[in-house]
Every structure is written in C-alpha cells, then in structure tokens.
Coordinates of C-alpha atoms and ligand atoms in Angstrom, one line a residue:
X1 CA 25.4 37.1 -80.8
X2 CA 23.2 34.7 -79.6
X3 CA 19.0 35.3 -79.7
X4 CA 16.2 33.6 -77.3
X5 CA 12.7 34.1 -78.8
X6 CA 10.0 33.7 -76.0
X7 CA 6.5 32.8 -77.3
X8 CA 3.6 32.8 -76.2
X9 CA 3.7 33.9 -72.6
X10 CA 2.3 37.3 -70.5
X11 CA 4.1 39.3 -69.9
X12 CA 4.0 41.3 -67.0
X13 CA 5.5 44.5 -65.3
X14 CA 4.7 47.1 -62.6
X15 CA 2.6 49.1 -64.7
X16 CA 1.3 46.4 -67.3
X17 CA -0.3 42.8 -68.0
X18 CA 0.5 41.9 -71.8
X19 CA 0.2 38.8 -74.3
X20 CA 4.0 39.2 -76.1
X21 CA 6.2 37.5 -77.0
X22 CA 9.8 38.9 -76.2
X23 CA 13.3 38.4 -78.4
X24 CA 16.3 39.5 -76.5
X25 CA 19.9 39.3 -78.2
X26 CA 23.0 39.0 -76.0
X27 CA 22.2 40.2 -72.4
X28 CA 19.4 42.3 -73.5
X29 CA 15.7 42.1 -74.5
X30 CA 15.3 43.7 -77.8
X31 CA 12.1 43.1 -78.9
X32 CA 8.6 42.7 -76.7
X33 CA 5.3 42.4 -79.0
X34 CA 2.3 39.9 -80.3
X35 CA 3.9 37.5 -82.7
X36 CA 7.6 39.0 -83.6
X37 CA 8.5 37.7 -86.6
X38 CA 12.1 37.1 -85.3
X39 CA 13.7 33.9 -85.9
X40 CA 16.1 33.5 -83.1
X41 CA 18.7 30.4 -81.9
X42 CA 16.2 28.9 -79.8
X43 CA 12.7 29.5 -79.4
X44 CA 10.9 28.9 -75.7
X45 CA 7.0 28.1 -75.6
X46 CA 5.6 30.3 -73.0
X47 CA 1.8 29.1 -73.1
X48 CA 0.4 29.2 -70.1
X49 CA 3.2 31.1 -68.3
X50 CA 3.6 34.9 -67.0
X51 CA 7.0 36.0 -67.5
X52 CA 8.4 38.4 -64.3
X53 CA 11.1 40.3 -63.9
X54 CA 14.0 38.2 -62.4
X55 CA 13.2 39.1 -58.5
X56 CA 15.9 41.5 -56.7
X57 CA 16.3 40.1 -53.1
X58 CA 17.4 43.7 -51.5
X59 CA 18.5 42.0 -48.3
X60 CA 20.9 38.5 -47.8
X61 CA 23.2 37.7 -45.3
X62 CA 25.3 35.0 -47.7
X63 CA 28.2 33.8 -45.3
X64 CA 27.8 35.9 -42.9
X65 CA 30.0 35.5 -39.6
X66 CA 27.5 36.1 -37.3
X67 CA 27.3 35.4 -33.5
X68 CA 29.7 32.8 -33.4
X69 CA 29.4 31.1 -36.3
X70 CA 28.7 31.7 -40.2
X71 CA 25.6 31.8 -42.1
X72 CA 25.6 28.3 -44.0
X73 CA 24.8 29.8 -47.2
X74 CA 27.6 31.2 -48.8
X75 CA 27.3 33.3 -52.5
X76 CA 27.8 29.4 -54.9
X77 CA 24.9 27.6 -52.5
X78 CA 22.8 31.0 -52.0
X79 CA 22.6 32.6 -55.8
X80 CA 21.9 29.4 -56.9
X81 CA 19.2 28.8 -54.5
X82 CA 18.0 32.4 -55.7
X83 CA 17.6 31.1 -58.9
X84 CA 16.0 28.5 -58.5
X85 CA 13.5 30.5 -56.9
X86 CA 13.2 33.2 -59.3
X87 CA 15.9 35.3 -57.8
X88 CA 18.0 36.4 -60.5
X89 CA 19.6 39.5 -58.0
X90 CA 21.2 39.9 -54.3
X91 CA 21.7 43.4 -53.1
X92 CA 24.2 41.3 -49.7
X93 CA 25.9 43.6 -47.1
X94 CA 29.6 43.8 -46.5
X95 CA 29.8 44.2 -43.1
X96 CA 32.5 46.2 -41.5
X97 CA 34.7 44.6 -38.7
X98 CA 34.7 47.3 -36.1
X99 CA 38.1 48.6 -36.6
X100 CA 38.4 48.2 -39.7
X101 CA 37.9 50.2 -43.2
X102 CA 35.0 50.0 -44.8
X103 CA 37.2 49.1 -47.7
X104 CA 38.7 46.0 -46.0
X105 CA 35.1 45.0 -45.3
X106 CA 34.0 45.7 -49.6
X107 CA 37.0 44.0 -50.5
X108 CA 36.3 40.5 -48.2
X109 CA 32.7 40.5 -49.6
X110 CA 34.1 40.4 -53.4
X111 CA 36.0 38.1 -52.1
X112 CA 33.7 35.4 -51.0
X113 CA 31.3 36.0 -54.3
X114 CA 33.9 36.0 -57.3
X115 CA 34.3 33.2 -59.3
X116 CA 31.9 31.1 -57.2
X117 CA 28.4 33.3 -57.3
X118 CA 25.7 32.3 -59.7
X119 CA 23.3 34.7 -60.7
X120 CA 24.1 38.4 -60.2
X121 CA 24.6 40.5 -56.9
X122 CA 25.5 44.0 -54.8
X123 CA 26.3 45.0 -52.2
X124 CA 25.3 47.6 -49.2
X125 CA 28.5 48.3 -46.7
X126 CA 27.7 48.4 -42.9
X127 CA 29.2 51.2 -41.1
X128 CA 30.0 49.6 -37.8
X129 CA 32.1 52.3 -36.9
X130 CA 31.8 55.6 -38.4
X131 CA 34.6 57.6 -37.7
X132 CA 36.7 60.3 -39.7
X133 CA 39.2 57.2 -41.7
X134 CA 35.7 55.5 -42.4
X135 CA 33.8 58.6 -43.5
X136 CA 36.9 59.5 -45.8
X137 CA 36.4 56.1 -47.9
X138 CA 32.5 57.0 -48.8
X139 CA 33.1 59.1 -51.6
X140 CA 34.8 56.2 -53.5
X141 CA 32.7 53.5 -52.6
X142 CA 29.9 55.4 -54.3
X143 CA 32.1 56.9 -57.2
X144 CA 34.4 54.5 -57.8
X145 CA 33.0 50.9 -56.4
X146 CA 28.7 52.1 -57.1
X147 CA 28.0 50.8 -53.8
X148 CA 25.3 53.5 -53.3
X149 CA 23.8 52.1 -49.8
X150 CA 25.3 51.7 -46.5
X151 CA 23.8 50.5 -43.5
X152 CA 23.4 51.5 -39.9
X153 CA 22.8 49.3 -36.8
X154 CA 20.8 50.1 -34.2
X155 CA 21.1 47.0 -32.3
X156 CA 23.8 44.7 -31.8
X157 CA 25.4 46.6 -29.3
X158 CA 30.2 45.9 -28.9
X159 CA 29.7 44.0 -32.6
X160 CA 27.3 46.3 -35.3
X161 CA 25.9 48.8 -33.4
X162 CA 26.6 52.6 -34.1
X163 CA 25.1 55.5 -31.8
X164 CA 23.0 58.5 -32.8
X165 CA 25.7 61.0 -33.8
X166 CA 27.4 58.0 -36.0
X167 CA 24.1 57.8 -37.6
X168 CA 23.9 61.4 -38.2
X169 CA 27.9 61.4 -39.6
X170 CA 26.6 58.6 -41.5
X171 CA 23.9 60.0 -43.2
X172 CA 25.1 63.1 -43.8
X173 CA 28.6 61.9 -45.4
X174 CA 26.4 59.2 -47.6
X175 CA 23.7 61.7 -48.7
X176 CA 26.6 64.1 -50.1
X177 CA 27.3 61.4 -52.9
X178 CA 23.6 60.6 -53.4
X179 CA 23.7 57.2 -51.5
X180 CA 20.9 55.8 -49.6
X181 CA 20.9 54.6 -45.8
X182 CA 19.4 51.4 -44.8
X183 CA 18.6 50.9 -40.8
X184 CA 18.3 47.9 -38.8
X185 CA 16.4 49.7 -36.2
X186 CA 16.1 48.3 -32.6
X187 CA 16.6 50.1 -29.3
X188 CA 19.7 47.8 -28.6
X189 CA 19.8 49.1 -25.4
X190 CA 16.4 48.5 -24.3
X191 CA 16.8 44.9 -26.2
X192 CA 19.9 44.3 -24.0
X193 CA 18.6 44.8 -20.7
X194 CA 15.6 42.7 -21.8
X195 CA 17.4 39.8 -22.5
X196 CA 19.3 40.3 -19.2
X197 CA 16.5 40.6 -17.7
X198 CA 15.2 37.3 -18.6
X199 CA 18.0 35.9 -17.9
X200 CA 18.3 36.6 -14.7
X201 CA 15.1 35.2 -14.1
X202 CA 16.5 31.5 -15.6
X203 CA 13.3 32.3 -18.9
X204 CA 16.8 30.9 -21.0
X205 CA 13.6 29.0 -24.0
X206 CA 13.5 30.5 -27.5
X207 CA 10.4 31.9 -26.7
X208 CA 12.0 34.9 -24.7
X209 CA 13.8 35.7 -27.5
X210 CA 10.4 37.7 -29.0
X211 CA 10.0 38.8 -25.8
X212 CA 12.9 40.7 -25.3
X213 CA 12.0 42.1 -28.7
X214 CA 8.8 43.4 -28.3
X215 CA 7.4 46.0 -30.8
X216 CA 8.4 49.3 -28.9
X217 CA 11.5 48.4 -29.4
X218 CA 11.5 48.7 -33.4
X219 CA 8.9 51.5 -33.1
X220 CA 11.1 53.7 -30.9
X221 CA 14.3 52.7 -33.1
X222 CA 12.5 53.5 -36.3
X223 CA 10.5 56.8 -35.1
X224 CA 14.4 58.2 -34.1
X225 CA 16.0 57.0 -36.9
X226 CA 13.3 58.9 -39.0
X227 CA 13.4 61.9 -36.9
X228 CA 17.5 61.8 -37.6
X229 CA 16.9 61.8 -41.0
X230 CA 14.0 64.4 -41.5
X231 CA 15.9 66.8 -39.5
X232 CA 19.2 66.6 -41.8
X233 CA 16.7 66.4 -44.9
X234 CA 18.1 62.8 -46.0
X235 CA 15.9 59.4 -47.4
X236 CA 16.2 56.7 -45.5
X237 CA 15.4 53.0 -45.7
X238 CA 14.3 50.9 -43.2
X239 CA 15.4 47.1 -43.4
X240 CA 13.0 44.3 -41.8
X241 CA 10.1 46.1 -40.7
X242 CA 7.9 43.7 -38.8
X243 CA 4.8 45.4 -36.9
X244 CA 2.2 47.7 -36.7
X245 CA 3.4 50.7 -34.3
X246 CA 6.4 50.8 -36.4
X247 CA 4.6 51.0 -39.9
X248 CA 2.7 54.1 -37.7
X249 CA 5.7 56.0 -37.4
X250 CA 6.1 56.0 -40.9
X251 CA 2.4 56.4 -41.4
X252 CA 3.1 59.4 -38.8
X253 CA 6.5 61.0 -41.3
X254 CA 4.1 60.8 -44.4
X255 CA 2.4 64.1 -42.5
X256 CA 5.4 66.2 -42.7
X257 CA 6.4 65.2 -46.0
X258 CA 8.8 62.4 -45.4
X259 CA 9.6 60.0 -47.7
X260 CA 10.7 56.9 -45.7
X261 CA 11.5 53.7 -48.1
X262 CA 10.0 50.9 -45.8
X263 CA 11.5 46.8 -46.6
X264 CA 9.6 44.4 -45.0
X265 CA 10.1 40.4 -45.5
X266 CA 8.3 37.2 -46.3
X267 CA 8.3 36.2 -43.0
X268 CA 6.8 39.0 -41.6
X269 CA 3.6 38.7 -43.7
X270 CA 2.9 35.5 -43.8
X271 CA 4.5 33.9 -39.9
X272 CA 2.9 34.7 -36.3
X273 CA 4.8 34.6 -32.9
X274 CA 3.1 30.9 -32.5
X275 CA 6.0 29.6 -34.4
X276 CA 8.0 30.5 -31.0
X277 CA 5.9 27.4 -29.3
X278 CA 7.0 24.9 -31.5
X279 CA 8.4 21.5 -29.7
X280 CA 11.9 20.7 -29.6
X281 CA 13.7 23.6 -29.7
X282 CA 12.0 24.4 -32.8
X283 CA 11.5 27.8 -31.7
X284 CA 15.0 28.3 -32.3
X285 CA 14.7 28.1 -36.4
X286 CA 12.4 31.7 -36.5
X287 CA 14.5 33.4 -34.3
X288 CA 15.9 36.2 -36.2
X289 CA 15.9 40.0 -35.3
X290 CA 13.6 41.9 -35.2
X291 CA 11.1 38.7 -34.2
X292 CA 8.4 37.6 -35.6
X293 CA 5.0 39.4 -34.6
X294 CA 1.3 38.7 -35.0
X295 CA -1.4 38.5 -36.9
X296 CA -2.4 41.9 -36.7
X297 CA 1.3 42.9 -38.2
X298 CA 1.2 40.8 -40.8
X299 CA -2.0 42.3 -41.9
X300 CA -1.0 45.8 -41.0
X301 CA 2.1 44.8 -43.0
X302 CA -0.1 43.4 -46.0
X303 CA -2.1 46.8 -46.1
X304 CA 1.1 48.9 -45.7
X305 CA 2.2 47.7 -49.3
X306 CA -1.5 48.3 -50.7
X307 CA -1.1 52.1 -49.2
X308 CA 2.9 52.4 -50.9
X309 CA 3.9 52.9 -46.9
X310 CA 6.2 49.8 -47.9
X311 CA 7.7 49.3 -51.3
X312 CA 10.2 46.2 -51.0
X313 CA 9.4 42.7 -49.8
X314 CA 12.9 41.0 -49.0
X315 CA 14.0 38.0 -47.1
X316 CA 16.4 39.1 -44.7
X317 CA 18.3 35.5 -46.1
X318 CA 20.8 34.7 -43.2
X319 CA 20.6 30.5 -42.7
X320 CA 21.9 28.9 -39.9
X321 CA 22.0 24.8 -39.5
X322 CA 20.1 23.2 -36.5
X323 CA 23.2 22.6 -35.0
X324 CA 24.4 25.8 -35.2
X325 CA 20.9 27.2 -33.7
X326 CA 22.0 24.5 -31.1
X327 CA 24.6 26.9 -29.6
X328 CA 21.7 28.9 -27.9
X329 CA 20.1 25.2 -27.2
X330 CA 20.3 26.7 -22.7
X331 CA 19.9 30.2 -24.0
X332 CA 18.1 32.0 -26.4
X333 CA 20.1 34.8 -26.4
X334 CA 22.9 32.6 -28.1
X335 CA 21.0 31.5 -30.9
X336 CA 22.2 33.0 -33.9
X337 CA 19.8 35.3 -35.2
X338 CA 18.6 34.7 -38.8
X339 CA 17.0 32.0 -41.7
X340 CA 16.3 31.0 -44.9
X341 CA 14.3 32.7 -47.8
X342 CA 16.0 33.5 -51.0
X343 CA 14.6 30.5 -52.8
X344 CA 11.1 31.0 -51.2
X345 CA 10.1 34.3 -51.4
X346 CA 8.7 35.2 -55.0
X347 CA 6.8 32.1 -55.0
X348 CA 5.3 32.3 -51.5
X349 CA 4.2 35.7 -52.4
X350 CA 2.5 34.6 -55.5
X351 CA 0.9 32.1 -54.0
X352 CA 0.1 33.8 -50.4
X353 CA -0.1 36.9 -51.7
X354 CA -1.5 37.0 -55.0
X355 CA -3.5 34.2 -55.5
X356 CA -5.1 35.3 -51.9
X357 CA -6.5 38.6 -53.2
X358 CA -3.7 40.3 -51.3
X359 CA -1.8 42.1 -53.8
X360 CA -2.3 42.5 -57.5
X361 CA 0.3 40.4 -60.0
X362 CA 1.4 44.2 -60.7
X363 CA 2.5 45.1 -56.9
X364 CA 4.1 41.4 -56.6
X365 CA 6.6 42.5 -59.5
X366 CA 6.6 46.1 -57.7
X367 CA 7.5 44.4 -54.2
X368 CA 9.9 42.2 -55.5
X369 CA 11.5 43.4 -58.7
X370 CA 10.7 47.0 -59.7
X371 CA 11.3 48.8 -56.5
X372 CA 14.3 47.4 -55.6
X373 CA 16.0 48.1 -58.8
X374 CA 14.5 51.5 -58.5
X375 CA 15.7 52.4 -55.0
X376 CA 19.0 50.5 -55.2
X377 CA 20.0 52.8 -58.8
X378 CA 20.0 49.2 -60.7
X379 CA 16.6 50.6 -62.6
X380 CA 15.6 49.4 -65.8
X381 CA 18.8 47.5 -66.1
X382 CA 17.0 44.9 -63.3
X383 CA 13.8 45.0 -62.2
X384 CA 11.5 45.3 -65.4
X385 CA 10.9 44.0 -68.8
X386 CA 11.4 46.2 -71.1
X387 CA 13.7 47.5 -74.7
X388 CA 17.1 47.8 -73.3
X389 CA 17.2 45.8 -69.9
X390 CA 18.9 42.9 -68.8
X391 CA 16.7 39.8 -70.0
X392 CA 16.5 38.7 -66.4
X393 CA 12.9 36.7 -66.8
X394 CA 11.1 34.4 -64.8
X395 CA 9.5 32.0 -67.2
X396 CA 6.9 31.1 -64.1
X397 CA 3.8 28.6 -64.6
X398 CA 1.2 29.9 -62.4
X399 CA -1.0 26.8 -61.9
X400 CA 1.8 24.0 -60.8
X401 CA 1.3 23.0 -57.2
X402 CA 4.0 21.8 -54.7
X403 CA 5.0 21.5 -51.2
X404 CA 7.8 23.7 -49.7
X405 CA 10.3 20.8 -48.4
X406 CA 13.8 21.7 -46.9
X407 CA 14.9 18.5 -49.1
X408 CA 13.9 19.8 -52.2
X409 CA 14.9 23.2 -51.8
X410 CA 18.8 24.2 -52.8
X411 CA 19.4 26.1 -49.7
X412 CA 22.6 25.0 -47.9
X413 CA 20.1 24.6 -45.1
X414 CA 18.7 21.6 -43.0
X415 CA 15.4 23.3 -42.0
X416 CA 12.7 25.4 -44.1
X417 CA 10.4 28.0 -42.3
X418 CA 7.4 27.0 -44.4
X419 CA 7.8 23.5 -44.5
X420 CA 5.2 21.6 -45.9
X421 CA 3.2 24.7 -46.7
X422 CA 1.3 23.6 -50.2
X423 CA 2.1 26.6 -52.6
X424 CA 0.1 26.9 -56.1
X425 CA 3.0 28.4 -58.9
X426 CA 6.0 28.0 -60.1
X427 CA 9.5 29.1 -61.0
X428 CA 9.5 26.4 -64.5
X429 CA 12.3 28.6 -66.7
X430 CA 14.6 31.1 -65.1
X431 CA 16.9 33.5 -68.0
X432 CA 19.3 35.5 -66.4
X433 CA 21.5 38.3 -68.4
X434 CA 20.0 36.4 -71.9
X435 CA 21.1 32.5 -70.4
X436 CA 18.9 30.3 -69.3
X437 CA 20.4 29.3 -65.9
X438 CA 17.2 27.4 -64.6
X439 CA 15.0 25.3 -66.8
X440 CA 12.8 22.6 -65.0
X441 CA 15.0 22.3 -62.1
X442 CA 18.1 22.0 -63.8
X443 CA 20.7 24.1 -64.0
X444 CA 22.2 25.5 -66.8
X445 CA 25.2 27.9 -66.4
X446 CA 28.3 27.1 -64.6
X447 CA 29.2 29.1 -61.4
X448 CA 31.1 32.2 -61.4
X449 CA 28.6 33.2 -64.1
X450 CA 27.0 36.0 -61.7
X451 CA 28.4 39.5 -62.2
X452 CA 28.9 42.3 -59.9
X453 CA 26.6 45.0 -60.5
X454 CA 27.8 48.6 -59.5
X455 CA 24.9 50.5 -58.9
X456 CA 23.8 54.5 -59.8
X457 CA 23.6 57.4 -56.7
X458 CA 20.2 58.7 -55.9
X459 CA 19.3 61.9 -58.3
X460 CA 20.3 59.8 -61.6
X461 CA 18.1 57.1 -60.8
X462 CA 15.5 58.4 -58.4
X463 CA 11.6 58.4 -60.1
Ligands
URP501 O1 18.5 37.8 -37.1 C1 18.6 39.0 -38.3 N1 18.1 39.3 -39.3 N2 19.7 38.5 -38.7 C2 20.6 38.7 -39.9 C3 20.9 40.1 -39.3 C4 20.2 41.2 -39.6 O2 19.5 41.5 -38.3 O3 19.8 41.6 -40.7
ZN502 ZN1 19.1 43.3 -39.5
ZN503 ZN1 19.7 41.3 -42.4

C-alpha cells in the first residue's frame, strides 16, 4: 500500500488549528501529529501552507440539460476544474424528466459521470413529478443507491416545478427513510407573472431578470416550504439562499425551534446587482435564479454564516458560454440560467472571507467541507482531516497572490464571474483519497479516478 507523509503544514479543521504532520496509507489518513516518525514512499513539504479538508460543493449541475441547451461543463471538465480549485467532491443534481422515473434520472446521471469523472461525486435526485410511481422509488434510492437527499423546485413551471401537494408527499416519503429534501425556493407563479409583465412592456434586457424575481419571490417560497416541513415535522434544506428577506423567514423559524439547513453560494456573498448593468449583454453572465441581490443582502448572508443560520457555501455551478447566453439576446427570459464557480469557491472564500475577517479559518472549513459532509451523510469519511477519514487534502499556500481569469481557469466556460479579481491564497497541491491529484497546476491522475459516494441516511449521521 502506498504511503505519503505531509510534513510541516498547519492542519485546519472546523474545530482546530494545529501544526502537524499527516501520514497517509492507501486512501486514508493514518496518523496526525507533530514530527511523525513514519517513513513514507513520498514526503511532501507543506511548510508555510495550510492543510484543509478537500472542499465539498453540495450544489453543481454538470451537463445539465436546461432551457434548450446544456451546461457547458461535463463531469470530466467540471470535476477537474473543481480539483484545481480544491473541491474534491461534488454533489450534483440528477434531475427527473417529467414523465420519466427517478431511477431513469439516477441512471442517466451515473452514465454521464462514470469513466469520465476526476473528482468524487454523489447525487441528489430532483423530483419534478411526484406521483405513486416516483413515491415508490424513493426507498430503494436511499437504501440501495445511497441517494439520501432529494430536490423540489418551487419554480420553473412546466419543466421542473412541483406543487405544494407534491412537496408535502415528497417530504413525507423521504422522511420515512431518513432522507432530506432540498428546495429551490422561489414562487414560480409570481415569477411567471412578472416575466410576462416585463415582456409585455418591452423590458427585454438582462437587467429585467432580477426585477422579475424580487426578494419576495424567494422569501414567500422559503416561508411556505418551511411551514410545510414544520407542520409535518420534517427536516429541510434550502438551496442557494440570496437575500435578507428569505433569511428572516429562517430566523423566524428558529423561534419555533425549527431546524432548516441553509445553503448560500459564493456569488451571493460577493457580487451585487450592479452586475446586471454591464454593457454589451454582459449582464447575461449573471443571469441565474435566484438573481444576484444587493450589498445589504451580502452582509445579511455573511452574518447568517456567523450566526449558524447559513451552514453551507456552495456554487450552483451551472455554466453556459456566451453563445449559449445569447439565446436570450432579445428576451432575458430565454437566457439560460446559471454561471460557473466550482473552481473559484475555495480560493474566493479564503481571500474574501478569511483574509477580510468576515469568517474565521475554522468557519471557512466548516462551510466549504465539514457542514456539507455532515448534512449530506458523508462525515467523517469526507469533510475533515482525521484518522480514518479519506485523505482528501488541500495543501493551500495562503500568501500566493493571483488574478482570476477565465483563460487560466479550467472550467469549460468563456467567461468568469470574477474576471480580474486579485485574490490571495492558492491551492498548491490537492490530494484525493491519498493520491496527489493536482500539483502546482499539473494534473497527476487519470480521468475516471473519481468515485461515486453512496451516502448515509439521517439518524446514522446527523450531529
Ligand atoms: O440559475 C440557476 N440557478 N441555474 C441552475 C438551476 C437551478 O435553479 O439551480
Ligand atoms: Zn435552483
Ligand atoms: Zn442549482
């Protein structure tokens, strides 16, 4: 069995920071401590570097067929880009085609991933048609395939959205098996009404995208799905929360002792809605749902992280190149929704979050790795650096300065949402299950190295 000794680094977990060596045998961490005496096949000097647990991006859409096109990263390019950026595991959404089965979605997504994927991966299954047949599939997906989270869309009517009755059924059924429902919380009918109003007035440029999805759209849906979950006594996870109004619904929920897991994404912490004013159709780069909000919402979300109301920072990585975005050149509602980010998340959260004193180093690890591992049934295999855990480790140089540019990133997208941003801190070496995957920008594994991670249901994992 091959072995690696990482010497002289500072190991950071969600709870501790310690100068320590890490000894790895095969895929696992075997020992952590000062001046470890073991001899290994390979020794890596991590002097001056942090050792972070490999990042877990709990919200990606590789090769998603959506709005007449498909996301430009597939499992090969997307997970390789993730590894370059310190994300060793993704949880992607296998999305049921309305009329098809959940198993068909799961199998289709496995087919997209198998043999191509560089990083480790798991699936949430998105239920776009909850009926007796799909209800009957849930038990085996949880117990046989390790799919312990599902998704309900409250928007995108006619394609992905399910109604409240279906959401109630999904909450009830998944709960029986210890699985978690994740929700895209936007009021789809209100969105469609506002889009129609804007189009009727000839308001067709990208800036009308956020105006068709104001915060009330998100806050109403968040409050509603929380009420449904609370009434049934179910846990709930809200994806990509963007605004103070929605977060206030969560804060209200805490008063009745309701626990709702909240995810936000890097773009909602770092960008504001002035992006929609960019010239030459530049605003289209930021057309995603929910939209980018105001500076005051960024502040509310950072505070929410520190108040433990927001547990996870993901990306909703769903890139479309500019020629795809141009499908909506004459009508903002036809711009494919989504943006790249899987490669940017860890470095941005360190540079903008830790170095700007918005979050602590431990919190950085918690929101980018530990909390998603715990919430989604992968802890302590993933999400921490501990004896017995997978040796998914990012050796991170906290002083290295660089500038984000689409052309030096590895995502298959011709723009970057943070083009020209100067950041401090870079992923130097990335290990996945005890193998060096990326070293100084060079790829050291073959495609197909990534493994599917079957997850544990609630009860076996919830802390
Ligand atoms: O705009 C977005 N977020 N696109 C991806 C699909 C979704 O809603 O998560
Ligand atoms: Zn969504
Ligand atoms: Zn999404």
